[in-house]
């Protein structure tokens, strides 16, 4: 059967992608950010998966405000980098895994989670920046990717508890697939940041690091944190962190297995007025 071997968590700041694309990674402002991902890049080479299930949020490119699915799984064979207003990023096309994606959709829907099936979409920085941070600038991404888009842009958005339980359903789906695939699940977005209004530029280091502590050691308790706490403490865009709970809910300790190994933990501020967090957990 297929198995989830690890979960990866990272911010997906668009300016990080621009810095990488424009060759600014060694500039004094950006160097500490990219240095924090050097371990992760080598780790991914040493622990190359067969498939990455990547949880992200679309930024009004694949889905406009005319139609906003709460949870959408990509089942296509390939995905083109989106033009977000300044041209598509110069990164490889993302190759999908339609067979596993369709199986996960079938299983998760039968577990009473309503998913939108997406057979064609472009993918924006929410998906391509995490790939760039972990893979650098390759000619092709190292493996197929299943995009899983979550609405954290337009209220109402799913609760942390709903996301955590969805992660459990995704784990069950993967483990019922009848091919021996090594699957990683990535949760992206966040950490604390606010892009507009009188609190624009808000960063809450204490909240962010407490979130990382609880994500590692108390994910079930963390799943009960209400939306208002995210907004109050982590800014209006801090709600993106609920997507990390999908990845965490898919880890084996949640179903009674041993605690995961913390392979990497990194936190840095600022990166374009945003806090950057990165975590790698390995199943045991």
PDB file of C-alpha atoms in Angstrom:
ATOM      1  CA  UNK A   1       0.000   0.000   0.000  1.00  0.00           C
ATOM      2  CA  UNK A   2       0.975   3.640  -0.254  1.00  0.00           C
ATOM      3  CA  UNK A   3       2.259   5.337   2.873  1.00  0.00           C
ATOM      4  CA  UNK A   4       2.719   8.893   4.122  1.00  0.00           C
ATOM      5  CA  UNK A   5       6.322   9.022   5.296  1.00  0.00           C
ATOM      6  CA  UNK A   6       6.679  12.683   6.278  1.00  0.00           C
ATOM      7  CA  UNK A   7       4.999  16.052   6.429  1.00  0.00           C
ATOM      8  CA  UNK A   8       6.593  19.331   5.390  1.00  0.00           C
ATOM      9  CA  UNK A   9       5.372  22.767   6.468  1.00  0.00           C
ATOM     10  CA  UNK A  10       6.404  26.095   5.001  1.00  0.00           C
ATOM     11  CA  UNK A  11       5.318  29.638   4.295  1.00  0.00           C
ATOM     12  CA  UNK A  12       4.664  30.544   0.659  1.00  0.00           C
ATOM     13  CA  UNK A  13       5.483  34.265   0.541  1.00  0.00           C
ATOM     14  CA  UNK A  14       5.294  35.486  -3.096  1.00  0.00           C
ATOM     15  CA  UNK A  15       8.283  37.814  -2.644  1.00  0.00           C
ATOM     16  CA  UNK A  16      10.411  34.760  -1.806  1.00  0.00           C
ATOM     17  CA  UNK A  17       9.675  33.397  -5.256  1.00  0.00           C
ATOM     18  CA  UNK A  18      10.552  36.729  -6.831  1.00  0.00           C
ATOM     19  CA  UNK A  19      13.827  36.906  -4.890  1.00  0.00           C
ATOM     20  CA  UNK A  20      14.765  33.443  -6.111  1.00  0.00           C
ATOM     21  CA  UNK A  21      13.709  34.112  -9.710  1.00  0.00           C
ATOM     22  CA  UNK A  22      15.623  37.414  -9.831  1.00  0.00           C
ATOM     23  CA  UNK A  23      18.823  35.988  -8.344  1.00  0.00           C
ATOM     24  CA  UNK A  24      18.617  37.839  -5.034  1.00  0.00           C
ATOM     25  CA  UNK A  25      19.032  34.866  -2.694  1.00  0.00           C
ATOM     26  CA  UNK A  26      22.506  35.988  -1.518  1.00  0.00           C
ATOM     27  CA  UNK A  27      21.508  39.581  -0.796  1.00  0.00           C
ATOM     28  CA  UNK A  28      21.801  40.406   2.935  1.00  0.00           C
ATOM     29  CA  UNK A  29      18.030  40.732   3.374  1.00  0.00           C
ATOM     30  CA  UNK A  30      17.210  37.394   1.757  1.00  0.00           C
ATOM     31  CA  UNK A  31      20.221  35.237   2.626  1.00  0.00           C
ATOM     32  CA  UNK A  32      18.966  34.216   6.131  1.00  0.00           C
ATOM     33  CA  UNK A  33      15.649  33.087   4.650  1.00  0.00           C
ATOM     34  CA  UNK A  34      17.150  30.839   2.016  1.00  0.00           C
ATOM     35  CA  UNK A  35      19.844  29.588   4.374  1.00  0.00           C
ATOM     36  CA  UNK A  36      17.073  28.238   6.577  1.00  0.00           C
ATOM     37  CA  UNK A  37      15.965  25.935   3.752  1.00  0.00           C
ATOM     38  CA  UNK A  38      19.370  24.449   2.933  1.00  0.00           C
ATOM     39  CA  UNK A  39      18.733  21.533   5.281  1.00  0.00           C
ATOM     40  CA  UNK A  40      15.309  20.932   3.745  1.00  0.00           C
ATOM     41  CA  UNK A  41      16.694  20.908   0.215  1.00  0.00           C
ATOM     42  CA  UNK A  42      19.243  18.242   1.097  1.00  0.00           C
ATOM     43  CA  UNK A  43      16.674  16.342   3.154  1.00  0.00           C
ATOM     44  CA  UNK A  44      14.320  16.173   0.162  1.00  0.00           C
ATOM     45  CA  UNK A  45      17.119  14.821  -2.043  1.00  0.00           C
ATOM     46  CA  UNK A  46      17.846  12.170   0.587  1.00  0.00           C
ATOM     47  CA  UNK A  47      14.159  11.386   1.149  1.00  0.00           C
ATOM     48  CA  UNK A  48      12.723  11.792  -2.323  1.00  0.00           C
ATOM     49  CA  UNK A  49       9.023  10.871  -2.396  1.00  0.00           C
ATOM     50  CA  UNK A  50       7.103   9.278  -5.211  1.00  0.00           C
ATOM     51  CA  UNK A  51       4.314  11.860  -4.822  1.00  0.00           C
ATOM     52  CA  UNK A  52       3.838  15.121  -2.926  1.00  0.00           C
ATOM     53  CA  UNK A  53       0.321  15.963  -1.744  1.00  0.00           C
ATOM     54  CA  UNK A  54       0.582  19.735  -1.437  1.00  0.00           C
ATOM     55  CA  UNK A  55      -1.982  21.721   0.559  1.00  0.00           C
ATOM     56  CA  UNK A  56      -2.087  25.400  -0.417  1.00  0.00           C
ATOM     57  CA  UNK A  57      -4.471  28.247  -1.054  1.00  0.00           C
ATOM     58  CA  UNK A  58      -5.212  29.787  -4.414  1.00  0.00           C
ATOM     59  CA  UNK A  59      -4.893  33.573  -4.607  1.00  0.00           C
ATOM     60  CA  UNK A  60      -7.748  34.337  -7.033  1.00  0.00           C
ATOM     61  CA  UNK A  61      -6.006  32.785 -10.032  1.00  0.00           C
ATOM     62  CA  UNK A  62      -7.559  29.338 -10.475  1.00  0.00           C
ATOM     63  CA  UNK A  63     -10.701  30.384  -8.603  1.00  0.00           C
ATOM     64  CA  UNK A  64     -12.217  33.861  -8.747  1.00  0.00           C
ATOM     65  CA  UNK A  65     -14.602  35.313  -6.194  1.00  0.00           C
ATOM     66  CA  UNK A  66     -17.380  34.034  -8.481  1.00  0.00           C
ATOM     67  CA  UNK A  67     -16.764  30.458  -7.335  1.00  0.00           C
ATOM     68  CA  UNK A  68     -14.793  29.470  -4.236  1.00  0.00           C
ATOM     69  CA  UNK A  69     -14.569  25.801  -3.244  1.00  0.00           C
ATOM     70  CA  UNK A  70     -13.746  25.117   0.392  1.00  0.00           C
ATOM     71  CA  UNK A  71     -11.604  22.087  -0.526  1.00  0.00           C
ATOM     72  CA  UNK A  72     -10.498  21.318  -4.103  1.00  0.00           C
ATOM     73  CA  UNK A  73      -8.297  18.443  -5.254  1.00  0.00           C
ATOM     74  CA  UNK A  74      -6.397  18.570  -8.521  1.00  0.00           C
ATOM     75  CA  UNK A  75      -6.805  15.405 -10.574  1.00  0.00           C
ATOM     76  CA  UNK A  76      -5.127  16.600 -13.786  1.00  0.00           C
ATOM     77  CA  UNK A  77      -1.999  15.199 -15.402  1.00  0.00           C
ATOM     78  CA  UNK A  78      -0.211  18.563 -15.342  1.00  0.00           C
ATOM     79  CA  UNK A  79      -0.543  22.135 -14.082  1.00  0.00           C
ATOM     80  CA  UNK A  80       0.888  25.314 -15.600  1.00  0.00           C
ATOM     81  CA  UNK A  81       2.357  28.071 -13.393  1.00  0.00           C
ATOM     82  CA  UNK A  82      -0.170  30.891 -13.221  1.00  0.00           C
ATOM     83  CA  UNK A  83       0.222  34.460 -14.430  1.00  0.00           C
ATOM     84  CA  UNK A  84      -0.526  36.454 -11.288  1.00  0.00           C
ATOM     85  CA  UNK A  85      -0.300  39.822 -13.031  1.00  0.00           C
ATOM     86  CA  UNK A  86       3.406  40.021 -13.810  1.00  0.00           C
ATOM     87  CA  UNK A  87       3.790  36.884 -15.898  1.00  0.00           C
ATOM     88  CA  UNK A  88       4.101  33.269 -14.772  1.00  0.00           C
ATOM     89  CA  UNK A  89       7.077  32.329 -12.628  1.00  0.00           C
ATOM     90  CA  UNK A  90       9.954  30.783 -14.636  1.00  0.00           C
ATOM     91  CA  UNK A  91       9.552  27.392 -12.991  1.00  0.00           C
ATOM     92  CA  UNK A  92       8.819  23.930 -14.401  1.00  0.00           C
ATOM     93  CA  UNK A  93       5.340  22.721 -15.178  1.00  0.00           C
ATOM     94  CA  UNK A  94       3.893  20.727 -12.303  1.00  0.00           C
ATOM     95  CA  UNK A  95       3.159  17.121 -13.186  1.00  0.00           C
ATOM     96  CA  UNK A  96       0.194  15.547 -11.395  1.00  0.00           C
ATOM     97  CA  UNK A  97      -0.687  12.023 -10.338  1.00  0.00           C
ATOM     98  CA  UNK A  98      -4.255  11.529 -11.617  1.00  0.00           C
ATOM     99  CA  UNK A  99      -4.545   7.922 -10.432  1.00  0.00           C
ATOM    100  CA  UNK A 100      -3.689   8.610  -6.778  1.00  0.00           C
ATOM    101  CA  UNK A 101      -5.585  11.914  -6.804  1.00  0.00           C
ATOM    102  CA  UNK A 102      -8.760  10.224  -8.071  1.00  0.00           C
ATOM    103  CA  UNK A 103      -8.393   7.494  -5.453  1.00  0.00           C
ATOM    104  CA  UNK A 104      -7.975  10.051  -2.660  1.00  0.00           C
ATOM    105  CA  UNK A 105     -11.004  11.984  -3.913  1.00  0.00           C
ATOM    106  CA  UNK A 106     -13.123   8.822  -3.963  1.00  0.00           C
ATOM    107  CA  UNK A 107     -12.029   7.756  -0.494  1.00  0.00           C
ATOM    108  CA  UNK A 108     -12.275  11.168   1.176  1.00  0.00           C
ATOM    109  CA  UNK A 109     -15.711  11.890  -0.294  1.00  0.00           C
ATOM    110  CA  UNK A 110     -16.888   8.481   0.900  1.00  0.00           C
ATOM    111  CA  UNK A 111     -15.637   9.536   4.341  1.00  0.00           C
ATOM    112  CA  UNK A 112     -18.148  12.401   4.139  1.00  0.00           C
ATOM    113  CA  UNK A 113     -15.836  15.266   3.168  1.00  0.00           C
ATOM    114  CA  UNK A 114     -17.153  17.222   0.193  1.00  0.00           C
ATOM    115  CA  UNK A 115     -14.341  17.913  -2.279  1.00  0.00           C
ATOM    116  CA  UNK A 116     -14.397  19.839  -5.529  1.00  0.00           C
ATOM    117  CA  UNK A 117     -12.752  17.851  -8.327  1.00  0.00           C
ATOM    118  CA  UNK A 118     -10.538  20.043 -10.513  1.00  0.00           C
ATOM    119  CA  UNK A 119      -9.412  18.604 -13.834  1.00  0.00           C
ATOM    120  CA  UNK A 120      -7.785  21.798 -15.107  1.00  0.00           C
ATOM    121  CA  UNK A 121      -6.191  24.704 -13.258  1.00  0.00           C
ATOM    122  CA  UNK A 122      -3.119  26.891 -13.174  1.00  0.00           C
ATOM    123  CA  UNK A 123      -1.156  26.953  -9.915  1.00  0.00           C
ATOM    124  CA  UNK A 124       0.108  30.148  -8.325  1.00  0.00           C
ATOM    125  CA  UNK A 125       2.839  31.042  -5.832  1.00  0.00           C
ATOM    126  CA  UNK A 126       0.976  29.235  -3.055  1.00  0.00           C
ATOM    127  CA  UNK A 127       2.138  25.976  -4.636  1.00  0.00           C
ATOM    128  CA  UNK A 128       5.244  26.907  -6.626  1.00  0.00           C
ATOM    129  CA  UNK A 129       7.093  28.853  -3.894  1.00  0.00           C
ATOM    130  CA  UNK A 130       7.163  25.877  -1.485  1.00  0.00           C
ATOM    131  CA  UNK A 131       8.461  23.689  -4.307  1.00  0.00           C
ATOM    132  CA  UNK A 132      11.171  26.251  -5.092  1.00  0.00           C
ATOM    133  CA  UNK A 133      12.200  26.540  -1.441  1.00  0.00           C
ATOM    134  CA  UNK A 134      12.602  22.778  -1.107  1.00  0.00           C
ATOM    135  CA  UNK A 135      13.880  21.981  -4.611  1.00  0.00           C
ATOM    136  CA  UNK A 136      15.763  25.064  -5.767  1.00  0.00           C
ATOM    137  CA  UNK A 137      15.645  25.768  -9.499  1.00  0.00           C
ATOM    138  CA  UNK A 138      15.559  22.383 -11.234  1.00  0.00           C
ATOM    139  CA  UNK A 139      14.686  21.718 -14.856  1.00  0.00           C
ATOM    140  CA  UNK A 140      11.840  19.534 -13.589  1.00  0.00           C
ATOM    141  CA  UNK A 141      10.278  19.034 -10.178  1.00  0.00           C
ATOM    142  CA  UNK A 142      11.540  15.804  -8.557  1.00  0.00           C
ATOM    143  CA  UNK A 143       8.199  14.000  -8.495  1.00  0.00           C
ATOM    144  CA  UNK A 144       4.483  14.346  -9.286  1.00  0.00           C
ATOM    145  CA  UNK A 145       2.441  16.725  -7.155  1.00  0.00           C
ATOM    146  CA  UNK A 146      -1.235  16.563  -6.193  1.00  0.00           C
ATOM    147  CA  UNK A 147      -2.482  20.124  -5.563  1.00  0.00           C
ATOM    148  CA  UNK A 148      -5.059  20.480  -2.800  1.00  0.00           C
ATOM    149  CA  UNK A 149      -6.523  23.991  -2.576  1.00  0.00           C
ATOM    150  CA  UNK A 150      -8.188  25.270   0.600  1.00  0.00           C
ATOM    151  CA  UNK A 151     -10.260  28.437   0.843  1.00  0.00           C
ATOM    152  CA  UNK A 152      -8.641  30.684   3.445  1.00  0.00           C
ATOM    153  CA  UNK A 153      -9.271  33.848   1.430  1.00  0.00           C
ATOM    154  CA  UNK A 154     -13.011  34.483   1.585  1.00  0.00           C
ATOM    155  CA  UNK A 155     -15.047  33.815   4.721  1.00  0.00           C
ATOM    156  CA  UNK A 156     -16.444  31.420   5.774  1.00  0.00           C
ATOM    157  CA  UNK A 157     -13.257  29.338   5.879  1.00  0.00           C
ATOM    158  CA  UNK A 158     -12.921  25.823   7.316  1.00  0.00           C
ATOM    159  CA  UNK A 159     -12.122  25.405  10.996  1.00  0.00           C
ATOM    160  CA  UNK A 160      -8.863  24.048  12.303  1.00  0.00           C
ATOM    161  CA  UNK A 161     -10.753  21.007  13.581  1.00  0.00           C
ATOM    162  CA  UNK A 162     -12.267  20.349  10.143  1.00  0.00           C
ATOM    163  CA  UNK A 163      -8.828  20.596   8.547  1.00  0.00           C
ATOM    164  CA  UNK A 164      -7.276  18.275  11.124  1.00  0.00           C
ATOM    165  CA  UNK A 165      -9.997  15.658  10.630  1.00  0.00           C
ATOM    166  CA  UNK A 166      -9.602  15.984   6.867  1.00  0.00           C
ATOM    167  CA  UNK A 167      -5.922  15.141   7.270  1.00  0.00           C
ATOM    168  CA  UNK A 168      -6.918  11.901   8.991  1.00  0.00           C
ATOM    169  CA  UNK A 169      -9.213  11.062   6.066  1.00  0.00           C
ATOM    170  CA  UNK A 170      -6.433  11.779   3.558  1.00  0.00           C
ATOM    171  CA  UNK A 171      -4.081   9.458   5.453  1.00  0.00           C
ATOM    172  CA  UNK A 172      -6.677   6.681   5.359  1.00  0.00           C
ATOM    173  CA  UNK A 173      -7.171   7.289   1.641  1.00  0.00           C
ATOM    174  CA  UNK A 174      -3.463   7.120   0.855  1.00  0.00           C
ATOM    175  CA  UNK A 175      -2.999   3.940   2.870  1.00  0.00           C
ATOM    176  CA  UNK A 176      -5.825   2.233   0.964  1.00  0.00           C
ATOM    177  CA  UNK A 177      -4.127   2.827  -2.402  1.00  0.00           C
ATOM    178  CA  UNK A 178      -2.914  -0.502  -3.788  1.00  0.00           C
ATOM    179  CA  UNK A 179       0.526   0.597  -4.995  1.00  0.00           C
ATOM    180  CA  UNK A 180       3.618   0.966  -2.773  1.00  0.00           C
ATOM    181  CA  UNK A 181       4.075   4.722  -3.087  1.00  0.00           C
ATOM    182  CA  UNK A 182       6.121   6.918  -0.772  1.00  0.00           C
ATOM    183  CA  UNK A 183       3.914   9.984  -0.241  1.00  0.00           C
ATOM    184  CA  UNK A 184       4.759  13.228   1.537  1.00  0.00           C
ATOM    185  CA  UNK A 185       2.081  15.697   2.587  1.00  0.00           C
ATOM    186  CA  UNK A 186       2.967  19.398   2.656  1.00  0.00           C
ATOM    187  CA  UNK A 187       1.047  22.113   4.487  1.00  0.00           C
ATOM    188  CA  UNK A 188       1.807  25.637   3.316  1.00  0.00           C
ATOM    189  CA  UNK A 189       0.903  29.264   4.042  1.00  0.00           C
ATOM    190  CA  UNK A 190       1.317  31.593   7.012  1.00  0.00           C
ATOM    191  CA  UNK A 191       2.820  32.337   9.421  1.00  0.00           C
ATOM    192  CA  UNK A 192       1.619  35.532  11.129  1.00  0.00           C
ATOM    193  CA  UNK A 193       1.049  38.390   8.726  1.00  0.00           C
ATOM    194  CA  UNK A 194      -1.501  41.007   7.755  1.00  0.00           C
ATOM    195  CA  UNK A 195      -1.447  42.740   4.394  1.00  0.00           C
ATOM    196  CA  UNK A 196      -3.978  45.536   4.837  1.00  0.00           C
ATOM    197  CA  UNK A 197      -5.670  47.878   7.311  1.00  0.00           C
ATOM    198  CA  UNK A 198      -4.248  49.562  10.412  1.00  0.00           C
ATOM    199  CA  UNK A 199      -2.477  46.365  11.500  1.00  0.00           C
ATOM    200  CA  UNK A 200      -0.682  45.841   8.174  1.00  0.00           C
ATOM    201  CA  UNK A 201       2.765  44.422   8.840  1.00  0.00           C
ATOM    202  CA  UNK A 202       1.737  42.623  12.035  1.00  0.00           C
ATOM    203  CA  UNK A 203       4.094  39.801  13.058  1.00  0.00           C
ATOM    204  CA  UNK A 204       3.651  37.854  16.289  1.00  0.00           C
ATOM    205  CA  UNK A 205       6.768  35.778  17.029  1.00  0.00           C
ATOM    206  CA  UNK A 206       5.415  34.407  20.292  1.00  0.00           C
ATOM    207  CA  UNK A 207       2.202  33.159  18.664  1.00  0.00           C
ATOM    208  CA  UNK A 208       4.083  31.620  15.740  1.00  0.00           C
ATOM    209  CA  UNK A 209       6.527  29.689  17.897  1.00  0.00           C
ATOM    210  CA  UNK A 210       3.771  28.545  20.235  1.00  0.00           C
ATOM    211  CA  UNK A 211       1.901  27.307  17.153  1.00  0.00           C
ATOM    212  CA  UNK A 212       4.969  25.307  16.084  1.00  0.00           C
ATOM    213  CA  UNK A 213       5.344  23.874  19.594  1.00  0.00           C
ATOM    214  CA  UNK A 214       1.733  22.726  19.658  1.00  0.00           C
ATOM    215  CA  UNK A 215       1.756  21.498  16.056  1.00  0.00           C
ATOM    216  CA  UNK A 216       4.550  19.130  17.063  1.00  0.00           C
ATOM    217  CA  UNK A 217       3.374  18.067  20.524  1.00  0.00           C
ATOM    218  CA  UNK A 218      -0.353  18.858  20.810  1.00  0.00           C
ATOM    219  CA  UNK A 219      -1.945  18.889  17.354  1.00  0.00           C
ATOM    220  CA  UNK A 220      -5.337  17.760  18.630  1.00  0.00           C
ATOM    221  CA  UNK A 221      -5.495  20.638  21.100  1.00  0.00           C
ATOM    222  CA  UNK A 222      -4.236  23.070  18.466  1.00  0.00           C
ATOM    223  CA  UNK A 223      -7.053  21.976  16.156  1.00  0.00           C
ATOM    224  CA  UNK A 224      -9.566  23.462  18.621  1.00  0.00           C
ATOM    225  CA  UNK A 225      -8.178  27.009  18.383  1.00  0.00           C
ATOM    226  CA  UNK A 226     -10.981  29.202  16.946  1.00  0.00           C
ATOM    227  CA  UNK A 227     -10.677  31.456  13.914  1.00  0.00           C
ATOM    228  CA  UNK A 228     -10.855  34.630  15.984  1.00  0.00           C
ATOM    229  CA  UNK A 229      -7.646  33.701  17.799  1.00  0.00           C
ATOM    230  CA  UNK A 230      -5.780  33.356  14.506  1.00  0.00           C
ATOM    231  CA  UNK A 231      -7.037  36.718  13.292  1.00  0.00           C
ATOM    232  CA  UNK A 232      -6.446  38.500  16.602  1.00  0.00           C
ATOM    233  CA  UNK A 233      -3.001  37.081  17.252  1.00  0.00           C
ATOM    234  CA  UNK A 234      -1.590  36.244  13.815  1.00  0.00           C
ATOM    235  CA  UNK A 235      -3.277  38.812  11.566  1.00  0.00           C
ATOM    236  CA  UNK A 236      -5.952  38.462   8.930  1.00  0.00           C
ATOM    237  CA  UNK A 237      -3.756  36.254   6.725  1.00  0.00           C
ATOM    238  CA  UNK A 238      -2.573  34.171   9.674  1.00  0.00           C
ATOM    239  CA  UNK A 239      -5.665  32.033   9.164  1.00  0.00           C
ATOM    240  CA  UNK A 240      -3.647  30.264   6.440  1.00  0.00           C
ATOM    241  CA  UNK A 241      -2.093  28.227   9.241  1.00  0.00           C
ATOM    242  CA  UNK A 242      -5.176  25.996   9.427  1.00  0.00           C
ATOM    243  CA  UNK A 243      -3.828  24.373   6.266  1.00  0.00           C
ATOM    244  CA  UNK A 244      -0.870  23.069   8.256  1.00  0.00           C
ATOM    245  CA  UNK A 245      -3.363  21.106  10.352  1.00  0.00           C
ATOM    246  CA  UNK A 246      -4.389  19.077   7.295  1.00  0.00           C
ATOM    247  CA  UNK A 247      -0.822  17.862   6.884  1.00  0.00           C
ATOM    248  CA  UNK A 248      -0.445  17.271  10.632  1.00  0.00           C
ATOM    249  CA  UNK A 249      -3.689  15.283  10.792  1.00  0.00           C
ATOM    250  CA  UNK A 250      -2.272  12.875   8.218  1.00  0.00           C
ATOM    251  CA  UNK A 251       0.659  11.820  10.428  1.00  0.00           C
ATOM    252  CA  UNK A 252       0.647   8.368  11.986  1.00  0.00           C
ATOM    253  CA  UNK A 253       0.874   9.430  15.652  1.00  0.00           C
ATOM    254  CA  UNK A 254      -2.590  10.984  15.339  1.00  0.00           C
ATOM    255  CA  UNK A 255      -3.938   7.459  14.751  1.00  0.00           C
ATOM    256  CA  UNK A 256      -2.047   5.995  17.688  1.00  0.00           C
ATOM    257  CA  UNK A 257       1.425   5.566  16.207  1.00  0.00           C
ATOM    258  CA  UNK A 258       4.692   6.808  17.704  1.00  0.00           C
ATOM    259  CA  UNK A 259       5.514  10.504  17.846  1.00  0.00           C
ATOM    260  CA  UNK A 260       7.145  11.877  14.703  1.00  0.00           C
ATOM    261  CA  UNK A 261      10.789  12.857  14.491  1.00  0.00           C
ATOM    262  CA  UNK A 262      11.391  16.597  14.131  1.00  0.00           C
ATOM    263  CA  UNK A 263      13.934  16.673  11.311  1.00  0.00           C
ATOM    264  CA  UNK A 264      13.954  20.459  10.881  1.00  0.00           C
ATOM    265  CA  UNK A 265      12.502  23.559  12.498  1.00  0.00           C
ATOM    266  CA  UNK A 266      13.184  27.062  11.200  1.00  0.00           C
ATOM    267  CA  UNK A 267      11.650  30.466  11.865  1.00  0.00           C
ATOM    268  CA  UNK A 268      12.643  33.879  10.536  1.00  0.00           C
ATOM    269  CA  UNK A 269      11.275  37.415  10.369  1.00  0.00           C
ATOM    270  CA  UNK A 270      10.792  39.371   8.300  1.00  0.00           C
ATOM    271  CA  UNK A 271      10.414  38.297   4.711  1.00  0.00           C
ATOM    272  CA  UNK A 272       8.405  40.950   2.913  1.00  0.00           C
ATOM    273  CA  UNK A 273       6.512  41.881   6.122  1.00  0.00           C
ATOM    274  CA  UNK A 274       5.767  38.227   6.801  1.00  0.00           C
ATOM    275  CA  UNK A 275       6.983  35.669   9.318  1.00  0.00           C
ATOM    276  CA  UNK A 276       8.487  32.588   7.677  1.00  0.00           C
ATOM    277  CA  UNK A 277       8.103  29.179   9.299  1.00  0.00           C
ATOM    278  CA  UNK A 278       9.397  25.787   8.174  1.00  0.00           C
ATOM    279  CA  UNK A 279       9.068  22.365   9.773  1.00  0.00           C
ATOM    280  CA  UNK A 280       9.769  18.788   8.694  1.00  0.00           C
ATOM    281  CA  UNK A 281       8.241  15.865  10.596  1.00  0.00           C
ATOM    282  CA  UNK A 282       9.100  12.242   9.799  1.00  0.00           C
ATOM    283  CA  UNK A 283       6.789   9.348  10.564  1.00  0.00           C
ATOM    284  CA  UNK A 284       8.191   6.550  12.738  1.00  0.00           C
TER     285      UNK A 284
END
